Short mmCIF file of C-alpha atoms and ligand atoms in Angstrom, two decimals:
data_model
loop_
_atom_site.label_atom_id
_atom_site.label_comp_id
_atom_site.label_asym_id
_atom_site.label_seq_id
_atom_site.Cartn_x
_atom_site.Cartn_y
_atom_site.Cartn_z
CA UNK H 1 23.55 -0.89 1.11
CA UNK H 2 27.09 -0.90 3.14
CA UNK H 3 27.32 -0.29 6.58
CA UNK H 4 27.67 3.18 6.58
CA UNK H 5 24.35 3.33 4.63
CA UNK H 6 22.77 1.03 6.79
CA UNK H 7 23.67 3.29 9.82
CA UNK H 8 23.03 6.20 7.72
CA UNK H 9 19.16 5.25 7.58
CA UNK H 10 18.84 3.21 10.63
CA UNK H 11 15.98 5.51 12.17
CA UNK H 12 13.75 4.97 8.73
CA UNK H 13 14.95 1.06 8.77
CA UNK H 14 13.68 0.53 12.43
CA UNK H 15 10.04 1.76 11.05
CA UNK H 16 8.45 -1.43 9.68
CA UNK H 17 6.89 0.56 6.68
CA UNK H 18 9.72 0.99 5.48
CA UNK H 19 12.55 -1.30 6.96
CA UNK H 20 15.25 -1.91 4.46
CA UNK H 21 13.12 -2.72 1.46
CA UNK H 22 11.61 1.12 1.30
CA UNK H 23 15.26 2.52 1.76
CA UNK H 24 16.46 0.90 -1.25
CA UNK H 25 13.65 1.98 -2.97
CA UNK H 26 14.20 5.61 -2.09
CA UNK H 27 17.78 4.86 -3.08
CA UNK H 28 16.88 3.78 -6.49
CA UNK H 29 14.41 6.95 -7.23
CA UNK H 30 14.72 9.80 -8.63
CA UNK H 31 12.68 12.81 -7.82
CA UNK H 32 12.40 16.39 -9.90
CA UNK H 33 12.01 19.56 -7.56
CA UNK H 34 10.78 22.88 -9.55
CA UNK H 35 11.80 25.31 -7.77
CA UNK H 36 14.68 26.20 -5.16
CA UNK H 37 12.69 28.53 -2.99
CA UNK H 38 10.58 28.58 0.00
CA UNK H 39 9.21 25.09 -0.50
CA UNK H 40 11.68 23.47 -2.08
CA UNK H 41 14.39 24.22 0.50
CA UNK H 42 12.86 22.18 3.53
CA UNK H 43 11.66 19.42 0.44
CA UNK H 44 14.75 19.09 -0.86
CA UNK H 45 16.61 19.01 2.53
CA UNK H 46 14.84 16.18 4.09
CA UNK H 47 14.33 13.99 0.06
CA UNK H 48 18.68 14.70 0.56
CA UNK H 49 19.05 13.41 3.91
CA UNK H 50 16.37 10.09 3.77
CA UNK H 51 18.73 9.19 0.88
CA UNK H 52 16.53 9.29 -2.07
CA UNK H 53 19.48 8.28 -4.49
CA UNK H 54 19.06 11.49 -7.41
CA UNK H 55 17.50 14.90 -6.94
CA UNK H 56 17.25 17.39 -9.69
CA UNK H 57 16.86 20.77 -8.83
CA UNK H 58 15.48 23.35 -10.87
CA UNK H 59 15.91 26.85 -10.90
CA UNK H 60 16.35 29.58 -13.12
CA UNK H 61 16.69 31.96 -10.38
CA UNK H 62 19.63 33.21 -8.28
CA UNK H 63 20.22 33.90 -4.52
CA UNK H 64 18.39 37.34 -3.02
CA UNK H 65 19.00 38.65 0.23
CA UNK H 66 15.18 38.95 0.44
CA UNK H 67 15.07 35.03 0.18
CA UNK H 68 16.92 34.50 3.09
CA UNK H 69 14.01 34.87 5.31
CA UNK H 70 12.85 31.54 4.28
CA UNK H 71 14.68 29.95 1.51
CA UNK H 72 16.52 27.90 3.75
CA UNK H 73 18.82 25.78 1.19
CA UNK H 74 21.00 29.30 0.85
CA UNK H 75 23.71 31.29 2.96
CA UNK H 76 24.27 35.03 3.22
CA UNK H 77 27.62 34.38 1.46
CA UNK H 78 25.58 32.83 -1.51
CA UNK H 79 23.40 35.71 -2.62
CA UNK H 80 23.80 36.30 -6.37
CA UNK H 81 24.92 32.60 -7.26
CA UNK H 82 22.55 30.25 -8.72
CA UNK H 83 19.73 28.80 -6.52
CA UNK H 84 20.05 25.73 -8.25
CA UNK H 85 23.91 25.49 -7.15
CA UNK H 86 23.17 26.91 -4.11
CA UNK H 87 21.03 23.92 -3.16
CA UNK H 88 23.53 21.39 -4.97
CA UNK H 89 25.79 22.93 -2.34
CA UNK H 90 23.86 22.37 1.03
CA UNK H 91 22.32 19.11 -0.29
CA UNK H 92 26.01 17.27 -0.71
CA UNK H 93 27.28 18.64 2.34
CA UNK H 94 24.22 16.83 3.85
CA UNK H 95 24.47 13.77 1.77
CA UNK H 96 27.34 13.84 0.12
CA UNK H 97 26.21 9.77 -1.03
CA UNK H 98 23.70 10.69 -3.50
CA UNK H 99 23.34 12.50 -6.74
CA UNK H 100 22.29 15.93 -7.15
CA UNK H 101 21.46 17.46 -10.53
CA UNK H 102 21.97 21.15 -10.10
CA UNK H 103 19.69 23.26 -13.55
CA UNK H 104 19.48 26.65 -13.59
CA UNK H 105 17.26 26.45 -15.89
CA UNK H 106 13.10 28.02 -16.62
CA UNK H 107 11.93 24.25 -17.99
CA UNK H 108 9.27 24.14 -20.09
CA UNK H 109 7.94 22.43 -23.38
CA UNK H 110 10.14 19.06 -24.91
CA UNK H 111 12.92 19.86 -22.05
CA UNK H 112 10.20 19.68 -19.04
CA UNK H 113 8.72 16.71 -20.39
CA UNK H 114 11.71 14.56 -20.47
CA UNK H 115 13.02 15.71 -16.96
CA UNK H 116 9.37 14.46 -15.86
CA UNK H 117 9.43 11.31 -18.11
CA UNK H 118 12.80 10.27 -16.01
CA UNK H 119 11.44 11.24 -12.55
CA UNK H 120 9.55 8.37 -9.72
CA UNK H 121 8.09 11.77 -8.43
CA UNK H 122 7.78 15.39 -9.46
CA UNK H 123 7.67 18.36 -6.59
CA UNK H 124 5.84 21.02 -7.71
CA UNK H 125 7.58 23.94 -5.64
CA UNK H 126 7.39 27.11 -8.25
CA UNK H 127 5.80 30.51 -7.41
CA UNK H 128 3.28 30.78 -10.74
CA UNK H 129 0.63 29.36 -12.83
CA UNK H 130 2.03 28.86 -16.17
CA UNK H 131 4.99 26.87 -14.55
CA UNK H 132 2.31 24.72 -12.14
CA UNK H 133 0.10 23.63 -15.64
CA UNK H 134 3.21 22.76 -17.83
CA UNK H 135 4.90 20.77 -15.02
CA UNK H 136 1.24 19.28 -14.55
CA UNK H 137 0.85 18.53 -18.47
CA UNK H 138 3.75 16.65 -18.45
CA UNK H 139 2.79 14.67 -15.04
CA UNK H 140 -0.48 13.68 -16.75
CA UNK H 141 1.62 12.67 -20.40
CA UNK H 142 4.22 10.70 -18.69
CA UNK H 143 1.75 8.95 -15.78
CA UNK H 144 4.45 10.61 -13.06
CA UNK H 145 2.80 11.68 -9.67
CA UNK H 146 3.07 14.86 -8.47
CA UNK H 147 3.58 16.61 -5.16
CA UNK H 148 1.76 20.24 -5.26
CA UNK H 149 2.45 22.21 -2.53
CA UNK H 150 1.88 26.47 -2.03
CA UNK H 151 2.17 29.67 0.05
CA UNK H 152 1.32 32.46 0.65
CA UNK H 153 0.46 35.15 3.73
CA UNK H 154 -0.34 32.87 6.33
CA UNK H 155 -2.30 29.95 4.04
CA UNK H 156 -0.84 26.54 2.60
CA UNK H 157 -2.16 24.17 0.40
CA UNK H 158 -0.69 20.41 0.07
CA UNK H 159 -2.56 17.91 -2.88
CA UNK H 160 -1.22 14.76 -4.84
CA UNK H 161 -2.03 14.23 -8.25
CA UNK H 162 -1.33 10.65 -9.29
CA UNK H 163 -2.61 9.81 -12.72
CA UNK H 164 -1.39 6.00 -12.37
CA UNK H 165 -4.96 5.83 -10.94
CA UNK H 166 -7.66 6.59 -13.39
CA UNK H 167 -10.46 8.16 -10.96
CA UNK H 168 -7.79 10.56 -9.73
CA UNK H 169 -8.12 14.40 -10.56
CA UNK H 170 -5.31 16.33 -12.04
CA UNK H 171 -4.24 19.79 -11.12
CA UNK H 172 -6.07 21.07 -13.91
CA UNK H 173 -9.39 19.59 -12.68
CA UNK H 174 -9.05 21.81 -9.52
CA UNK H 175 -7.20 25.03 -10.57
CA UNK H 176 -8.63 24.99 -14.38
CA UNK H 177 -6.01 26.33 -17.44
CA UNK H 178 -8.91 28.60 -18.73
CA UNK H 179 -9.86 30.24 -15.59
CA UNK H 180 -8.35 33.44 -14.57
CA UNK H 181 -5.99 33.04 -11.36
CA UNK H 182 -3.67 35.86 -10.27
CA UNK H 183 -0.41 34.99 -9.48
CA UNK H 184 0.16 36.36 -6.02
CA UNK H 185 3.55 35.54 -5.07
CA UNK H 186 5.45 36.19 -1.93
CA UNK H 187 7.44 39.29 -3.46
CA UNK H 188 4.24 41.24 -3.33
CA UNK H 189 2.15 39.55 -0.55
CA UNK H 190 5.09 38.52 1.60
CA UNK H 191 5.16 35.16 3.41
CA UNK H 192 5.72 33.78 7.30
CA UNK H 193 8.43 32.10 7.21
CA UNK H 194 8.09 28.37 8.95
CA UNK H 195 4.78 28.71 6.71
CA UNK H 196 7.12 27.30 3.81
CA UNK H 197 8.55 24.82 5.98
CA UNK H 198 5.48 22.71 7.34
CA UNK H 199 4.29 22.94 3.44
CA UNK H 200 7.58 21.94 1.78
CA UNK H 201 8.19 19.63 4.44
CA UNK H 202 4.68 17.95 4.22
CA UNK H 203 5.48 17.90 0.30
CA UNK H 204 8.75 15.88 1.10
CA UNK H 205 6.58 13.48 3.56
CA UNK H 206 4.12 12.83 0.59
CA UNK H 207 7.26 11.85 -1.83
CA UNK H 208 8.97 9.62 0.40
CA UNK H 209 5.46 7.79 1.01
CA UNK H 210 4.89 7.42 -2.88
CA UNK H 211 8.25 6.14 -3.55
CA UNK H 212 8.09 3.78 -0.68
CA UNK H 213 4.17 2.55 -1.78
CA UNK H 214 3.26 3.41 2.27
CA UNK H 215 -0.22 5.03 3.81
CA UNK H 216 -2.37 6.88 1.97
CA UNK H 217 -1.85 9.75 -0.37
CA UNK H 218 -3.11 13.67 0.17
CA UNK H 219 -4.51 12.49 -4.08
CA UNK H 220 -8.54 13.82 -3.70
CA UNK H 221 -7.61 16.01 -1.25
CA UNK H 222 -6.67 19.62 -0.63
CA UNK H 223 -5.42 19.94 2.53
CA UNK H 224 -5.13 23.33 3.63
CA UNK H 225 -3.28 25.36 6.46
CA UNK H 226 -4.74 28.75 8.57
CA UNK H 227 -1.28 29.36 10.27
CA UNK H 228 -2.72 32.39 11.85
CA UNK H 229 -4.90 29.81 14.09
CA UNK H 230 -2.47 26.54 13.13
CA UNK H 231 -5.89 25.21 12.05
CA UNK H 232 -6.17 22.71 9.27
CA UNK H 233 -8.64 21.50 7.03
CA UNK H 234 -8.90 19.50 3.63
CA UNK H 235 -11.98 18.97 0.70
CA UNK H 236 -11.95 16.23 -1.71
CA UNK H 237 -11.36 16.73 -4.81
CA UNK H 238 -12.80 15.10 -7.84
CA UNK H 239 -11.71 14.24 -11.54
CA UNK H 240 -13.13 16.38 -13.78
CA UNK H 241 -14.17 14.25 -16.97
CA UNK H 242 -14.02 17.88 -18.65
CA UNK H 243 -10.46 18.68 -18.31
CA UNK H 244 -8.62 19.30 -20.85
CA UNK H 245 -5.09 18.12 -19.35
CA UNK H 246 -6.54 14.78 -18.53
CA UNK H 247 -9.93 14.05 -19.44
CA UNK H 248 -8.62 12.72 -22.86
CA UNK H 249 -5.83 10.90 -21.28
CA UNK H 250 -7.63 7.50 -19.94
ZN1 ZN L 301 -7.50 17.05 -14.95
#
């Protein structure tokens, strides 16, 4: 690091969990973000500004005026431009020291897979099912840990799922690929806004503590937010040897 780095991260240097050895880590990694929106705004902002070295954003989407609410990564003068390049945008003039891969793309199949394969963590920030089991899929294939966070009304939900440990449950074990869920999204249920901030933001916390090898991991747990009474709560959550993302996979 040169000196301008060094004073760049002082205040995460000064913390002994991390000190200079876990900046240079988050330096060196490399973390995928599906999805521009609501929770990958505040993730991406503070993964930007602790300096982890290459963010790739992904986003097929573009800028709405109804995002703007929440979707803090965009500007009023941005609506109709790429989300993707949107975020690119803010994120440099944060950080204008590390890399930022800017895709508008809708990843999926061979594509998602080697995005994944070439990620230290994967931020699972989408609004739908089918996008949440392929990114998972390819977590499980490639051994990549992933950060799951969503929202909706006034609930949030916040998990890990780390397959580098064997006991660990996948996505899949807790929201199965067979089972009927209804994708609810914010368009049609509508969203408070700081909601997506404390979940995206707890998303970026649980990165930066993987990357780094600090604390302990939300991975068995669901931790879950009431913001109508700020009241939180979390269940464990176990492997299920039945799953058919990762039960074959150890
Ligand atoms: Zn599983």
């Amino acid at each position: 690091m040169n000196d301008q780095q060094l004073l760049r991260y002082s205040r995460h240097i000064l913390l002994d969990e991390i000190d200079i050895e876990g900046q240079e880590k988050l330096l060196a990694a490399h973390v995928l973000i599906i999805g521009a929106g609501g929770l990958g705004s505040p993730a991406a902002f503070y993964l930007a500004s602790a300096g982890v070295g290459t963010i790739t954003l992904v986003d097929d989407d573009t800028v709405d005026l109804t995002n703007l609410q929440r979707q803090i990564l965009h500007t009023t003068q941005r609506v109709g431009l790429s989300k993707a390049a949107s975020g690119k945008q803010t994120l440099e003039e944060i950080n204008p020291t590390i890399k930022v891969v800017a895709l508008q793309e809708r990843v999926s199949g061979a594509r998602l897979d080697e995005l994944v394969r070439n990620a230290t963590v994967v931020l699972d920030c989408c609004d739908n099912f089918a996008t949440r089991h392929a990114v998972n899929r390819a977590c499980v294939a490639n051994r990549v840990p992933l950060v799951s966070g969503a929202a909706i009304k006034f609930d949030g939900q916040i998990s890990v799922f780390d397959q580098r440990d064997a006991q660990a449950p996948c996505y899949s074990c807790l929201f199965p690929e067979d089972q009927e869920f209804e994708d609810v999204n914010c368009g049609t249920m509508g969203v408070f806004a700081p909601l997506v901030g404390i979940v995206g933001s707890t998303q970026a916390a649980e990165a930066l503590k993987l990357i780094v090898g600090i604390g302990q991991s939300l991975a068995g747990r669901l931790l879950m937010l009431d913001a109508r009474t700020m009241e939180w709560s979390s269940i464990k959550v176990k492997r299920n040897a039945k799953c058919v993302v990762c039960g074959q996979a150890h």
